[in-house]
PDB file of C-alpha atoms in Angstrom:
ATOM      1  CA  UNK A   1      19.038  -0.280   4.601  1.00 66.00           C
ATOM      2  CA  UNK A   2      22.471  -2.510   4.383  1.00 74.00           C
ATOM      3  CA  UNK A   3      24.486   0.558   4.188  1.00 80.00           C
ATOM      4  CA  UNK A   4      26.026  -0.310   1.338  1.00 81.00           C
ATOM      5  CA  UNK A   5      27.317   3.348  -0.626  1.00 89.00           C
ATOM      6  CA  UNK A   6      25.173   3.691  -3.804  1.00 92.00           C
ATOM      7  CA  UNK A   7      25.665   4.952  -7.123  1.00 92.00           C
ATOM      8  CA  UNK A   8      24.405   8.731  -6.502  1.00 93.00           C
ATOM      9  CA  UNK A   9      23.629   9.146 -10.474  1.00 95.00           C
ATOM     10  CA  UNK A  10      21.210   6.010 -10.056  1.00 95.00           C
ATOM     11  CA  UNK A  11      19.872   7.364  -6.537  1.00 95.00           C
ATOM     12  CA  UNK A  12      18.611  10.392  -8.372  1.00 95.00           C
ATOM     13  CA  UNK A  13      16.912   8.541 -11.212  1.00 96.00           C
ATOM     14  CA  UNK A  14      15.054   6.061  -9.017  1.00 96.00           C
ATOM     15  CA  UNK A  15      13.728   9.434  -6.549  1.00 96.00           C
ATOM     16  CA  UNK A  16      13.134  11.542  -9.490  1.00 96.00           C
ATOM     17  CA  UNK A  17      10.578   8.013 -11.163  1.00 95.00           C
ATOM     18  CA  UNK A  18       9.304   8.012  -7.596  1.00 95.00           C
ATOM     19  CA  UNK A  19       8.196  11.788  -7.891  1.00 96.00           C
ATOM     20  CA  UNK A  20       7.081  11.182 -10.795  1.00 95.00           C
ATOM     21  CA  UNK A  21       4.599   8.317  -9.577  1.00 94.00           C
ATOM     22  CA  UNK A  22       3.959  10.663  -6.219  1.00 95.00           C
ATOM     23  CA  UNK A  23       2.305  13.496  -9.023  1.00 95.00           C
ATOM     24  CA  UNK A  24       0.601  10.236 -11.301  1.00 94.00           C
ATOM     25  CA  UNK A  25      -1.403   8.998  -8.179  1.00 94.00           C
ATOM     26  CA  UNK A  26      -1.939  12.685  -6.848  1.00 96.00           C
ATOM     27  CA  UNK A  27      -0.822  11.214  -3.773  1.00 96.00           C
ATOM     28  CA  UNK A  28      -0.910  15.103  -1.922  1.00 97.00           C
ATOM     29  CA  UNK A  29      -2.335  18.432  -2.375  1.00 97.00           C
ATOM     30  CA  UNK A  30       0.517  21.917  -2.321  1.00 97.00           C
ATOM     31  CA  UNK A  31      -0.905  23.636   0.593  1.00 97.00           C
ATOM     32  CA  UNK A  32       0.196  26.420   2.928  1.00 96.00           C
ATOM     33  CA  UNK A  33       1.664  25.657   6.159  1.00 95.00           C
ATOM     34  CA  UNK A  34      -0.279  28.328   7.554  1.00 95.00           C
ATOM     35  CA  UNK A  35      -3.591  25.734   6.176  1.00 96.00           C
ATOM     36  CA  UNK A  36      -1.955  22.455   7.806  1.00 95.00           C
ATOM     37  CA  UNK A  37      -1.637  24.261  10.765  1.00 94.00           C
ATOM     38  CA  UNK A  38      -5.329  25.919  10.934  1.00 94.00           C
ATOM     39  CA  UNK A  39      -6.820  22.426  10.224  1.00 93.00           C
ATOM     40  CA  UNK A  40      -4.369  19.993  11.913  1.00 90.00           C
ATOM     41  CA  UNK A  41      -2.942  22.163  14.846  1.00 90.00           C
ATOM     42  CA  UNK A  42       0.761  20.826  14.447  1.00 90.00           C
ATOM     43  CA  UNK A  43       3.649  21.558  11.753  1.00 92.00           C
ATOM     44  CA  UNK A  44       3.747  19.066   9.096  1.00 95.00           C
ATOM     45  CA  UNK A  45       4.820  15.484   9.015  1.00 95.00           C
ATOM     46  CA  UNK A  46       9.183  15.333   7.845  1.00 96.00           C
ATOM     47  CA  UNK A  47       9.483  13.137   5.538  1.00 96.00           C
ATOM     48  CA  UNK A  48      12.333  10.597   4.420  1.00 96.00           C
ATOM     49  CA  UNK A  49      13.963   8.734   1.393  1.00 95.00           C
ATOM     50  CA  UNK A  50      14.426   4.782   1.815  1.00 94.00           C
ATOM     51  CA  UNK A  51      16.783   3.864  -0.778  1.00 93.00           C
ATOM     52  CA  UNK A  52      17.481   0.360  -1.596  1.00 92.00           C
ATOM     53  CA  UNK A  53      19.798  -1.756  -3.899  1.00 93.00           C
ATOM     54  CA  UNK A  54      16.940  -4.593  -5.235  1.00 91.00           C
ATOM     55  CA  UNK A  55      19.778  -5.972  -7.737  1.00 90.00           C
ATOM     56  CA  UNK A  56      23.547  -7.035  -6.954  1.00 88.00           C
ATOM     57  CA  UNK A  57      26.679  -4.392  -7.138  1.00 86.00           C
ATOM     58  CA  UNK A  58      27.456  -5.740 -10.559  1.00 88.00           C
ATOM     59  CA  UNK A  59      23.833  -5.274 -11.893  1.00 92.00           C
ATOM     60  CA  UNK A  60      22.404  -2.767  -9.116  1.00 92.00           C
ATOM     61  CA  UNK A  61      18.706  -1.965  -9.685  1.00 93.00           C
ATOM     62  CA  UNK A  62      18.107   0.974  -6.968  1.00 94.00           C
ATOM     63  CA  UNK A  63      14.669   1.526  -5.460  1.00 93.00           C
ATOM     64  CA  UNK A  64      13.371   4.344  -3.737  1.00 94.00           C
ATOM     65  CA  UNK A  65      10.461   5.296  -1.874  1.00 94.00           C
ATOM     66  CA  UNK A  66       9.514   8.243   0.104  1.00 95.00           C
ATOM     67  CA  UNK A  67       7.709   8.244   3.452  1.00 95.00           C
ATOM     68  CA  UNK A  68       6.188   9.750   6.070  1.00 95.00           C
ATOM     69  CA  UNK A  69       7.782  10.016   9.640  1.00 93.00           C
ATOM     70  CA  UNK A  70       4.764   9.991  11.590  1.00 89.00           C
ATOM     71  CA  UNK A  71       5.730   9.047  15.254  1.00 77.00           C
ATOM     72  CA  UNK A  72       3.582   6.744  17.968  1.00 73.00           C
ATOM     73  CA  UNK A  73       2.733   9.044  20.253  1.00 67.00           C
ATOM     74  CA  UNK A  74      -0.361   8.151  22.025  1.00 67.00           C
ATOM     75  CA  UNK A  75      -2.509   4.622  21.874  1.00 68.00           C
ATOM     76  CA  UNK A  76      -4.650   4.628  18.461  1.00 69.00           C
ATOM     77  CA  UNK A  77      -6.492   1.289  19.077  1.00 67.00           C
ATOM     78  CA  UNK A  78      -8.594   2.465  15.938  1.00 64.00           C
ATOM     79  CA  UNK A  79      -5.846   2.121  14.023  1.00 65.00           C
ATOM     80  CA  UNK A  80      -4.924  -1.176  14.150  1.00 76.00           C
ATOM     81  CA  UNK A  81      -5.161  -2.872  11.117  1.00 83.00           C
ATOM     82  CA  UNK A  82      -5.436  -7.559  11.464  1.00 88.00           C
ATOM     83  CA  UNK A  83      -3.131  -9.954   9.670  1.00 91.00           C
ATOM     84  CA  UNK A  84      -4.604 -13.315   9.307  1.00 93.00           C
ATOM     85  CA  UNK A  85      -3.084 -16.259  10.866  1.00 93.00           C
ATOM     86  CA  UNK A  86      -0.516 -18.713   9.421  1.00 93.00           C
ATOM     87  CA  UNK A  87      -3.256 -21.542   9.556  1.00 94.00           C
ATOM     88  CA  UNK A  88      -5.575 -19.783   7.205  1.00 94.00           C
ATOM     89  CA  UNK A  89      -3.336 -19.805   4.527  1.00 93.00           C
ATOM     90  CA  UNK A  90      -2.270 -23.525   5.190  1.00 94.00           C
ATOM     91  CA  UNK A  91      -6.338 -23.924   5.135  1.00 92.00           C
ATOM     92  CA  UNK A  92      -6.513 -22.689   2.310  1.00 92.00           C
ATOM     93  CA  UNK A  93      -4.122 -24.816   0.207  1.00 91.00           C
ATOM     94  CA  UNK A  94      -5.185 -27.579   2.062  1.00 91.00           C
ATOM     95  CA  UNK A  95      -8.442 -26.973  -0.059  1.00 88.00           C
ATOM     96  CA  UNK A  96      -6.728 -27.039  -3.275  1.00 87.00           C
ATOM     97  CA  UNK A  97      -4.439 -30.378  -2.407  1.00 87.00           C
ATOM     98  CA  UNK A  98      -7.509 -32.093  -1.699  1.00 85.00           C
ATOM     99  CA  UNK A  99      -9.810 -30.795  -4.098  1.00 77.00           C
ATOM    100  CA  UNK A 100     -11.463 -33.545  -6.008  1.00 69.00           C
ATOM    101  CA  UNK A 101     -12.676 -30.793  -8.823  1.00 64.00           C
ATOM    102  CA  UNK A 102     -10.703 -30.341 -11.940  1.00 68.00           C
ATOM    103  CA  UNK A 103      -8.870 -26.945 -12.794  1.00 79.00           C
ATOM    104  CA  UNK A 104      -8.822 -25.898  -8.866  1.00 86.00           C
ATOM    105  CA  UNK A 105      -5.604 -23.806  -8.693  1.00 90.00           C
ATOM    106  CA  UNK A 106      -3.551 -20.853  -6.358  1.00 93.00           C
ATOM    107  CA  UNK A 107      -3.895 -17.255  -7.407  1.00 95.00           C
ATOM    108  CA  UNK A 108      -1.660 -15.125  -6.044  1.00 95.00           C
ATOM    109  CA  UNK A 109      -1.742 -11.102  -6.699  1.00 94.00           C
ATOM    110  CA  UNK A 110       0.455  -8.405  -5.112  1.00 92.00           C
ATOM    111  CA  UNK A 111      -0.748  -5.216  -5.184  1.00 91.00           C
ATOM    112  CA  UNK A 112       1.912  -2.096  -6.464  1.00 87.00           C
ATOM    113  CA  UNK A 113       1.795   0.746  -4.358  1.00 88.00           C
ATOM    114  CA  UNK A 114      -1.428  -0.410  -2.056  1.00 92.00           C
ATOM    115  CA  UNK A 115      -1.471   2.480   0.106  1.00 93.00           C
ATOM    116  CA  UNK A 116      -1.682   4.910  -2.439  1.00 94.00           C
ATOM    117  CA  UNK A 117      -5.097   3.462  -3.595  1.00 94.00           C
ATOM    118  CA  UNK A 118      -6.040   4.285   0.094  1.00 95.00           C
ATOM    119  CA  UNK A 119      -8.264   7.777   0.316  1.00 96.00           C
ATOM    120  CA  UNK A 120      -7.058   9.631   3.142  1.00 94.00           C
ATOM    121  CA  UNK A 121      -9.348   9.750   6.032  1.00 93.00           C
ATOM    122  CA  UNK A 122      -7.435  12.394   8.421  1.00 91.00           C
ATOM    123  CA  UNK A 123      -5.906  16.118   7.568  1.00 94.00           C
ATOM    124  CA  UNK A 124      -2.697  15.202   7.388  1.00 95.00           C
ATOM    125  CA  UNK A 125      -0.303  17.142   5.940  1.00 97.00           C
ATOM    126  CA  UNK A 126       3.562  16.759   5.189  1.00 97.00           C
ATOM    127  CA  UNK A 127       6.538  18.057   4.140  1.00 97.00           C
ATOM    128  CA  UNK A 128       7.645  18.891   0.450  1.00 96.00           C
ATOM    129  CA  UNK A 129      10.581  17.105  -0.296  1.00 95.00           C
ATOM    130  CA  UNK A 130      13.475  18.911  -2.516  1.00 94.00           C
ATOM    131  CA  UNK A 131      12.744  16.710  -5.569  1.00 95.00           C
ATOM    132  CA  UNK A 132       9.229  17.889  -5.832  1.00 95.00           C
ATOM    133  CA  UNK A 133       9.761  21.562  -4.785  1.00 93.00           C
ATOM    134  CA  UNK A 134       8.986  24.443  -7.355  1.00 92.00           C
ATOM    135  CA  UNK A 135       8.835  27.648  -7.131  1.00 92.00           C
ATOM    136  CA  UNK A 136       6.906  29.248  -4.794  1.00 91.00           C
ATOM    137  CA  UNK A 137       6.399  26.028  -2.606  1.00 93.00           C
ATOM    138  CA  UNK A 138       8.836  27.463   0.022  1.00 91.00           C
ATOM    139  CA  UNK A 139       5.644  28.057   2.289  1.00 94.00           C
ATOM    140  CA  UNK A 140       3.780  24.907   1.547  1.00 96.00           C
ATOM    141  CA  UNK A 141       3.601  21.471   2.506  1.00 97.00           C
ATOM    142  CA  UNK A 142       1.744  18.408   1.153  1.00 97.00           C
ATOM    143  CA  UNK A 143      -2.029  18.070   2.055  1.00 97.00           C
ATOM    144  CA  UNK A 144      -2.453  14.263   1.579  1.00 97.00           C
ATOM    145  CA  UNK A 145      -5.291  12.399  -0.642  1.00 97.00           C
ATOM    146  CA  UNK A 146      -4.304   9.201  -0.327  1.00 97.00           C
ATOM    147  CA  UNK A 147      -2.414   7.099   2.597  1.00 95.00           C
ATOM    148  CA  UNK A 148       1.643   7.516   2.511  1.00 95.00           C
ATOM    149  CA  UNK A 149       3.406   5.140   3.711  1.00 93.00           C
ATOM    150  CA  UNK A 150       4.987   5.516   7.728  1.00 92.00           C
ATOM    151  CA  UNK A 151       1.193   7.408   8.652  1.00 92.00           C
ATOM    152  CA  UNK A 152      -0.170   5.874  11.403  1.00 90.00           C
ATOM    153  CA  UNK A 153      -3.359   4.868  10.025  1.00 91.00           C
ATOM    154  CA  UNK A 154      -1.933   3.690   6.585  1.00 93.00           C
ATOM    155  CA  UNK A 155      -2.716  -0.081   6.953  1.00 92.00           C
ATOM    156  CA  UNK A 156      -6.087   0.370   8.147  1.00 93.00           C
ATOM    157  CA  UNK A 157      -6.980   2.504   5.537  1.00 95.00           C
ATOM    158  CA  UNK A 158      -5.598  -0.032   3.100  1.00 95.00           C
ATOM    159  CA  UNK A 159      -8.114  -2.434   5.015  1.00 94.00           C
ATOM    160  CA  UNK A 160     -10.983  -0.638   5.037  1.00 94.00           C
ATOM    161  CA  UNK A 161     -10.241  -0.232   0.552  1.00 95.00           C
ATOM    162  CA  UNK A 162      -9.830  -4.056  -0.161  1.00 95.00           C
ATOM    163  CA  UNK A 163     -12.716  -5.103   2.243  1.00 96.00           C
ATOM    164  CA  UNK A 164     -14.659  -2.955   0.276  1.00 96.00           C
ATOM    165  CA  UNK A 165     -13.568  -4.517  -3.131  1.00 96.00           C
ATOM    166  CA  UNK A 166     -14.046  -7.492  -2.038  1.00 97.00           C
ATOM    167  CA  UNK A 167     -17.465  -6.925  -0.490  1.00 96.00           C
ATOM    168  CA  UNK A 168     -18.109  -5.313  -3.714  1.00 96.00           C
ATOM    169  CA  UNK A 169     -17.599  -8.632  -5.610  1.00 96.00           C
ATOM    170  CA  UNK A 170     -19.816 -10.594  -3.146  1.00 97.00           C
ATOM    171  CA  UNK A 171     -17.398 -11.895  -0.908  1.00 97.00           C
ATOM    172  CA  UNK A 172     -18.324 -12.382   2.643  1.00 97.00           C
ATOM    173  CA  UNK A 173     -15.946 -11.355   5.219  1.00 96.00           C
ATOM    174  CA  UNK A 174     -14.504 -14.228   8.023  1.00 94.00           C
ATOM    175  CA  UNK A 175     -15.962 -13.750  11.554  1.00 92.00           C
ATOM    176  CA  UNK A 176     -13.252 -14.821  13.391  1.00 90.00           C
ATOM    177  CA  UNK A 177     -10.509 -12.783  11.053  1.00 93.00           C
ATOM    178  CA  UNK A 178     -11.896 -10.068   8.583  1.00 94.00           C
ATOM    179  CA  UNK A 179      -8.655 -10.983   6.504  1.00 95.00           C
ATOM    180  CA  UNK A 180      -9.906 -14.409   5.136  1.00 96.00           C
ATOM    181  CA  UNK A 181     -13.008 -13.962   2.523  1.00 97.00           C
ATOM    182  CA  UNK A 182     -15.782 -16.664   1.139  1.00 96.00           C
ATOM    183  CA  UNK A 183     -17.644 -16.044  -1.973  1.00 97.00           C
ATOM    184  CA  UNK A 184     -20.071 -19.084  -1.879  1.00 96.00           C
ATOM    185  CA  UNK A 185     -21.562 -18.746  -5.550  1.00 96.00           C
ATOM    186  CA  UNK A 186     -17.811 -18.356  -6.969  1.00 95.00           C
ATOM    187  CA  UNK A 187     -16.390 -21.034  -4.626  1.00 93.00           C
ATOM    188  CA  UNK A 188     -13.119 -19.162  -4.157  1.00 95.00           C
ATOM    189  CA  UNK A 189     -11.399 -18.425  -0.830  1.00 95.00           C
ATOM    190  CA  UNK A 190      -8.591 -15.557  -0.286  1.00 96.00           C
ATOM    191  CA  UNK A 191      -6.682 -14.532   2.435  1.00 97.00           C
ATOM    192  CA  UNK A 192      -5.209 -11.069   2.370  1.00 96.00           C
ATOM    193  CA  UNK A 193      -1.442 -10.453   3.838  1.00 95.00           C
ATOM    194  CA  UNK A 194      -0.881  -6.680   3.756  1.00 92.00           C
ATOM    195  CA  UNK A 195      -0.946  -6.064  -0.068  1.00 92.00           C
ATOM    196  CA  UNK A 196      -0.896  -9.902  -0.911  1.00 95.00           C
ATOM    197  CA  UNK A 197      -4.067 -11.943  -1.997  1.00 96.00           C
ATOM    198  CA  UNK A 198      -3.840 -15.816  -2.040  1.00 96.00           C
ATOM    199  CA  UNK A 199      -6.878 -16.990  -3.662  1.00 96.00           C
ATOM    200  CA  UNK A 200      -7.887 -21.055  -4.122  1.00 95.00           C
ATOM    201  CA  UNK A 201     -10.903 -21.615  -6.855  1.00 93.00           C
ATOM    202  CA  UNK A 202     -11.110 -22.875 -10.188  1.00 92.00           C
ATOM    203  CA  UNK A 203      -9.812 -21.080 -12.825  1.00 91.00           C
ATOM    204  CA  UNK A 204     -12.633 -19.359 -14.922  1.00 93.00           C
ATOM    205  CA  UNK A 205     -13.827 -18.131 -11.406  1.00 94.00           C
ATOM    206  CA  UNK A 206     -10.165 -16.732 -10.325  1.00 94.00           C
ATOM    207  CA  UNK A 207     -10.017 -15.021 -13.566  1.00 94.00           C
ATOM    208  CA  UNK A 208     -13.124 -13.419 -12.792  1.00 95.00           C
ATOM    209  CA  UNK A 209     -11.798 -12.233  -9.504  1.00 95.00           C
ATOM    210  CA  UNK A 210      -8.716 -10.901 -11.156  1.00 93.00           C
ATOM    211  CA  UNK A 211     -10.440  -8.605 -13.406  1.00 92.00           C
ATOM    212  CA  UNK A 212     -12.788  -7.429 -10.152  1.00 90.00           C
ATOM    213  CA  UNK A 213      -9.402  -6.324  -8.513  1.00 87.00           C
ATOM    214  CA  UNK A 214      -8.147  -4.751 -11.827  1.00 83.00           C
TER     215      UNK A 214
END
């Protein structure tokens, strides 16, 4: 990302944990190519390493993630997937400055990983990267179960899953922004940033929330 040289030992660690996570969330499926290409019509999706420094050069903390390569290559309006606007947010504080109630506070919750609680909804397949090749992968490729990050449809899959939470705890939807939710009987508001919730409610009720997203 900066191009800063890393340390290679720590590069390996932080892919190899990453792997690791890939097989805990069952993120994709060893397939043959000869599969991807029956039920997708194209070879599968390369794949790359991002690898990141998070810390400083004296106490380097090295992140790394892998992800798809899936290029734009034709208009998907379908999968577009809305941010809300900067005045919901200021909205919604504005509801917990002026708040004449007692224990109203801010939740905020960032969710790890997001996509990868995503279900897939297209075949898409991709490539095996060295760290999670064994034997007799050379002829297969990753049939995915859940949305990898750099597919196209990633985010709105991701939308689709918290709406549904959040439905799923009573929450009503906004009709001018389906990122802002109401639940009247809880009294709590959230708007939803990509993998960030801010909720404003009081706190028994915000607690309650955080278990229904747990």
């Amino acid at each position: 990302i900066t191009g800063e040289k890393l340390d290679s030992r720590l590069v390996e660690i932080a892919r190899k944990k990453e792997i690791e996570y890939y097989r805990q969330m069952n993120v994709y499926t060893k397939v043959s190519r000869a599969l991807a290409l029956e039920k997708s019509g194209k070879s599968p999706i390369k794949v790359m390493w991002v690898d990141h420094n998070k810390g400083t050069k004296e106490k380097p903390e090295i992140r790394s993630r892998l992800v798809a390569k899936e290029i734009k290559t034709s208009y998907r309006p379908e999968l577009f997937a809305a941010t809300p606007p900067l005045e919901a947010l200021k909205l919604l504080l504005s509801f917990a400055a002026s708040s004449q109630g007692e224990n109203r506070c801010i939740m905020h919750n960032d969710v790890s990983r997001a996509y990868f609680h995503a279900p897939a909804v297209r075949n898409v397949f991709v490539e095996i990267v060295d760290e999670d090749r064994e034997e007799g992968d050379e002829a297969k490729c990753g049939w995915l179960n859940v949305s990898m990050y750099g597919t196209r449809d990633a985010a709105s899959n991701w939308e689709s899953k918290y709406q549904s939470v959040l439905k799923g705890l009573g929450f009503v939807m906004g009709k001018s922004n389906p990122c802002v939710f109401l639940h009247k009987e809880k009294d709590i508001r959230t708007v939803v940033h990509g993998d960030d919730f801010t909720s404003e409610g009081d706190i028994v009720s915000l607690k309650w929330m955080q278990r229904g997203l747990e």
